[in-house]
mmCIF file of C-alpha atoms in Angstrom:
data_model
loop_
_atom_site.group_PDB
_atom_site.id
_atom_site.type_symbol
_atom_site.label_atom_id
_atom_site.label_comp_id
_atom_site.label_asym_id
_atom_site.label_seq_id
_atom_site.Cartn_x
_atom_site.Cartn_y
_atom_site.Cartn_z
ATOM 1 C CA UNK A 1 -0.120 -0.018 0.047
ATOM 2 C CA UNK A 2 2.998 2.280 0.816
ATOM 3 C CA UNK A 3 4.191 2.140 -2.765
ATOM 4 C CA UNK A 4 0.675 2.431 -4.367
ATOM 5 C CA UNK A 5 0.060 5.608 -2.193
ATOM 6 C CA UNK A 6 3.373 7.342 -3.147
ATOM 7 C CA UNK A 7 1.960 7.200 -6.672
ATOM 8 C CA UNK A 8 -1.089 9.102 -5.685
ATOM 9 C CA UNK A 9 0.400 11.809 -3.365
ATOM 10 C CA UNK A 10 -0.116 15.414 -4.201
ATOM 11 C CA UNK A 11 2.619 17.216 -5.948
ATOM 12 C CA UNK A 12 5.210 18.574 -3.571
ATOM 13 C CA UNK A 13 3.910 16.434 -0.699
ATOM 14 C CA UNK A 14 6.293 14.697 1.747
ATOM 15 C CA UNK A 15 7.499 11.392 0.581
ATOM 16 C CA UNK A 16 8.961 9.788 3.983
ATOM 17 C CA UNK A 17 6.119 10.761 6.054
ATOM 18 C CA UNK A 18 3.348 10.771 3.504
ATOM 19 C CA UNK A 19 1.964 13.999 4.800
ATOM 20 C CA UNK A 20 -0.224 15.877 2.541
ATOM 21 C CA UNK A 21 1.489 19.282 3.223
ATOM 22 C CA UNK A 22 4.078 20.487 1.021
ATOM 23 C CA UNK A 23 7.706 19.650 2.121
ATOM 24 C CA UNK A 24 10.830 21.625 1.719
ATOM 25 C CA UNK A 25 12.829 18.409 0.841
ATOM 26 C CA UNK A 26 10.460 17.891 -2.163
ATOM 27 C CA UNK A 27 10.045 21.187 -3.552
ATOM 28 C CA UNK A 28 8.115 23.433 -1.205
ATOM 29 C CA UNK A 29 9.473 26.353 0.903
ATOM 30 C CA UNK A 30 9.191 24.653 4.436
ATOM 31 C CA UNK A 31 9.799 21.274 5.916
ATOM 32 C CA UNK A 32 6.663 19.318 7.076
ATOM 33 C CA UNK A 33 6.390 18.701 10.875
ATOM 34 C CA UNK A 34 7.047 14.910 10.300
ATOM 35 C CA UNK A 35 10.496 15.283 8.673
ATOM 36 C CA UNK A 36 13.740 16.281 9.947
ATOM 37 C CA UNK A 37 15.263 19.397 8.263
ATOM 38 C CA UNK A 38 17.467 18.592 5.193
ATOM 39 C CA UNK A 39 21.147 17.565 5.986
ATOM 40 C CA UNK A 40 22.434 20.675 4.155
ATOM 41 C CA UNK A 41 20.649 23.023 6.410
ATOM 42 C CA UNK A 42 22.197 21.421 9.727
ATOM 43 C CA UNK A 43 25.439 23.308 9.934
ATOM 44 C CA UNK A 44 28.159 22.144 12.380
ATOM 45 C CA UNK A 45 28.411 24.055 15.664
ATOM 46 C CA UNK A 46 31.599 26.125 15.958
ATOM 47 C CA UNK A 47 34.331 24.899 18.113
ATOM 48 C CA UNK A 48 36.078 27.870 19.915
ATOM 49 C CA UNK A 49 38.901 28.329 22.340
ATOM 50 C CA UNK A 50 39.282 31.445 24.390
ATOM 51 C CA UNK A 51 42.381 32.684 26.452
ATOM 52 C CA UNK A 52 42.460 35.975 28.500
ATOM 53 C CA UNK A 53 45.571 37.500 29.988
ATOM 54 C CA UNK A 54 46.994 40.836 31.087
ATOM 55 C CA UNK A 55 49.822 42.755 29.406
ATOM 56 C CA UNK A 56 51.847 45.633 31.099
ATOM 57 C CA UNK A 57 51.563 48.091 28.179
ATOM 58 C CA UNK A 58 49.178 50.596 27.072
ATOM 59 C CA UNK A 59 46.282 49.544 24.874
ATOM 60 C CA UNK A 60 47.540 51.593 21.726
ATOM 61 C CA UNK A 61 50.922 49.895 21.820
ATOM 62 C CA UNK A 62 49.352 46.482 22.143
ATOM 63 C CA UNK A 63 46.956 47.175 19.225
ATOM 64 C CA UNK A 64 49.925 48.603 17.060
ATOM 65 C CA UNK A 65 51.989 45.730 17.630
ATOM 66 C CA UNK A 66 49.164 43.160 16.821
ATOM 67 C CA UNK A 67 48.247 44.943 13.516
ATOM 68 C CA UNK A 68 51.815 45.768 12.214
ATOM 69 C CA UNK A 69 52.371 43.242 9.371
ATOM 70 C CA UNK A 70 55.960 43.912 9.659
ATOM 71 C CA UNK A 71 55.851 42.531 13.230
ATOM 72 C CA UNK A 72 53.247 39.782 13.090
ATOM 73 C CA UNK A 73 55.870 37.070 12.487
ATOM 74 C CA UNK A 74 57.550 38.052 15.737
ATOM 75 C CA UNK A 75 54.383 37.081 17.919
ATOM 76 C CA UNK A 76 52.578 34.525 15.691
ATOM 77 C CA UNK A 77 53.774 31.138 16.578
ATOM 78 C CA UNK A 78 55.281 29.326 13.691
ATOM 79 C CA UNK A 79 55.100 32.399 11.278
ATOM 80 C CA UNK A 80 58.219 32.991 9.361
ATOM 81 C CA UNK A 81 56.993 36.065 7.457
ATOM 82 C CA UNK A 82 54.063 38.105 6.640
ATOM 83 C CA UNK A 83 53.416 40.172 3.326
ATOM 84 C CA UNK A 84 50.847 42.970 3.081
ATOM 85 C CA UNK A 85 51.099 45.663 0.342
ATOM 86 C CA UNK A 86 48.713 47.991 2.389
ATOM 87 C CA UNK A 87 48.530 48.888 6.157
ATOM 88 C CA UNK A 88 45.921 46.262 7.882
ATOM 89 C CA UNK A 89 42.237 47.418 8.059
ATOM 90 C CA UNK A 90 38.965 45.507 7.455
ATOM 91 C CA UNK A 91 38.710 43.756 4.177
ATOM 92 C CA UNK A 92 42.520 43.758 3.620
ATOM 93 C CA UNK A 93 44.122 40.472 2.850
ATOM 94 C CA UNK A 94 47.729 39.527 3.890
ATOM 95 C CA UNK A 95 49.868 36.364 3.203
ATOM 96 C CA UNK A 96 51.877 34.548 5.826
ATOM 97 C CA UNK A 97 54.512 31.832 5.453
ATOM 98 C CA UNK A 98 54.593 28.878 8.086
ATOM 99 C CA UNK A 99 57.668 26.927 7.135
ATOM 100 C CA UNK A 100 56.787 25.524 3.564
ATOM 101 C CA UNK A 101 53.053 26.710 3.798
ATOM 102 C CA UNK A 102 51.903 29.884 2.695
ATOM 103 C CA UNK A 103 48.427 30.826 3.493
ATOM 104 C CA UNK A 104 46.215 33.959 3.133
ATOM 105 C CA UNK A 105 44.246 35.698 5.937
ATOM 106 C CA UNK A 106 41.317 38.362 5.463
ATOM 107 C CA UNK A 107 41.039 41.055 8.259
ATOM 108 C CA UNK A 108 37.359 40.823 9.168
ATOM 109 C CA UNK A 109 37.293 42.969 12.349
ATOM 110 C CA UNK A 110 39.586 46.279 12.694
ATOM 111 C CA UNK A 111 38.221 48.588 15.445
ATOM 112 C CA UNK A 112 41.435 50.627 16.887
ATOM 113 C CA UNK A 113 42.372 50.276 19.571
ATOM 114 C CA UNK A 114 40.219 47.634 20.795
ATOM 115 C CA UNK A 115 39.438 44.836 18.404
ATOM 116 C CA UNK A 116 41.246 42.981 15.361
ATOM 117 C CA UNK A 117 40.333 39.648 13.754
ATOM 118 C CA UNK A 118 41.019 37.750 10.722
ATOM 119 C CA UNK A 119 39.745 34.596 8.990
ATOM 120 C CA UNK A 120 42.066 32.266 7.072
ATOM 121 C CA UNK A 121 41.475 31.656 3.560
ATOM 122 C CA UNK A 122 44.126 29.169 2.800
ATOM 123 C CA UNK A 123 44.529 25.497 3.995
ATOM 124 C CA UNK A 124 42.506 25.920 7.133
ATOM 125 C CA UNK A 125 39.981 27.476 5.467
ATOM 126 C CA UNK A 126 37.355 28.936 7.986
ATOM 127 C CA UNK A 127 39.477 29.353 11.016
ATOM 128 C CA UNK A 128 38.920 32.708 12.624
ATOM 129 C CA UNK A 129 40.983 34.408 15.296
ATOM 130 C CA UNK A 130 39.968 37.304 17.211
ATOM 131 C CA UNK A 131 41.628 39.794 19.593
ATOM 132 C CA UNK A 132 39.851 41.968 22.081
ATOM 133 C CA UNK A 133 41.826 44.687 24.149
ATOM 134 C CA UNK A 134 40.555 46.397 27.268
ATOM 135 C CA UNK A 135 42.518 49.047 29.000
ATOM 136 C CA UNK A 136 42.804 48.600 32.670
ATOM 137 C CA UNK A 137 45.176 50.630 35.112
ATOM 138 C CA UNK A 138 48.547 50.689 33.229
ATOM 139 C CA UNK A 139 47.848 47.275 31.536
ATOM 140 C CA UNK A 140 45.942 45.842 28.710
ATOM 141 C CA UNK A 141 43.582 42.824 29.222
ATOM 142 C CA UNK A 142 44.062 40.577 25.936
ATOM 143 C CA UNK A 143 41.299 38.081 25.032
ATOM 144 C CA UNK A 144 42.297 35.908 21.985
ATOM 145 C CA UNK A 145 39.343 33.667 20.705
ATOM 146 C CA UNK A 146 39.982 30.876 18.083
ATOM 147 C CA UNK A 147 36.812 29.939 16.285
ATOM 148 C CA UNK A 148 36.461 26.839 13.754
ATOM 149 C CA UNK A 149 33.308 25.795 12.035
ATOM 150 C CA UNK A 150 33.915 22.018 10.862
ATOM 151 C CA UNK A 151 32.788 21.424 7.300
ATOM 152 C CA UNK A 152 31.314 18.077 8.160
ATOM 153 C CA UNK A 153 31.296 15.255 10.774
ATOM 154 C CA UNK A 154 34.591 13.755 9.513
ATOM 155 C CA UNK A 155 36.392 17.250 9.786
ATOM 156 C CA UNK A 156 34.717 17.624 13.423
ATOM 157 C CA UNK A 157 36.294 14.199 14.512
ATOM 158 C CA UNK A 158 39.672 14.968 12.962
ATOM 159 C CA UNK A 159 39.734 18.358 14.747
ATOM 160 C CA UNK A 160 38.449 17.030 17.848
ATOM 161 C CA UNK A 161 40.514 13.971 18.491
ATOM 162 C CA UNK A 162 43.583 14.389 16.070
ATOM 163 C CA UNK A 163 44.123 18.056 16.978
ATOM 164 C CA UNK A 164 47.680 18.835 15.693
ATOM 165 C CA UNK A 165 47.369 22.550 16.314
ATOM 166 C CA UNK A 166 46.958 22.421 20.167
ATOM 167 C CA UNK A 167 45.060 25.434 20.095
ATOM 168 C CA UNK A 168 45.382 26.505 23.715
ATOM 169 C CA UNK A 169 48.993 26.217 23.756
ATOM 170 C CA UNK A 170 49.129 28.306 20.620
ATOM 171 C CA UNK A 171 47.027 31.038 22.155
ATOM 172 C CA UNK A 172 49.254 30.985 25.297
ATOM 173 C CA UNK A 173 52.381 31.363 22.990
ATOM 174 C CA UNK A 174 50.816 34.358 21.275
ATOM 175 C CA UNK A 175 50.284 36.048 24.429
ATOM 176 C CA UNK A 176 53.646 35.244 25.872
ATOM 177 C CA UNK A 177 55.263 36.455 22.560
ATOM 178 C CA UNK A 178 53.335 39.948 22.644
ATOM 179 C CA UNK A 179 54.236 40.474 26.557
ATOM 180 C CA UNK A 180 57.894 39.763 25.790
ATOM 181 C CA UNK A 181 57.844 42.157 22.702
ATOM 182 C CA UNK A 182 56.041 44.898 24.612
ATOM 183 C CA UNK A 183 58.336 44.611 27.673
ATOM 184 C CA UNK A 184 61.602 45.248 25.748
#
């Protein structure tokens, strides 16, 4: 009877649950109540890591160091060099070398002297790194947040259990490097 019924259903009605209402999975604009949303609409949840520390330097100096392309390689772990033809601002893309790998970043947040952020457009596409600076009594509280949205379940498993990057230690190294550079 199930097969016979499918031949007589209304155009656009739901095949899996046999509801008479139009379903997004089969041409209508919304899913019926009996069906789960299509797999393509189920985005993976972002995975984020955050580290906060205080650096004994004025907020303007910290922001200047973070956003100077000539100095990024001094505080970004594993970075051998950065190339940017223009000063950094929102929308600017710059290239960075990590050993034999070169990647491109796009600045997606730039509000002097409090926020700076980029998204990677290279191999690790989709990784976002954000810096938030807050002035406090002769020091600057620096919050670094690394956000990654897996492109699928397999990527999530690899990122969760085969994490080569050791994100927390990378964030700590960034803060340590910034502190050392600003102390000198």
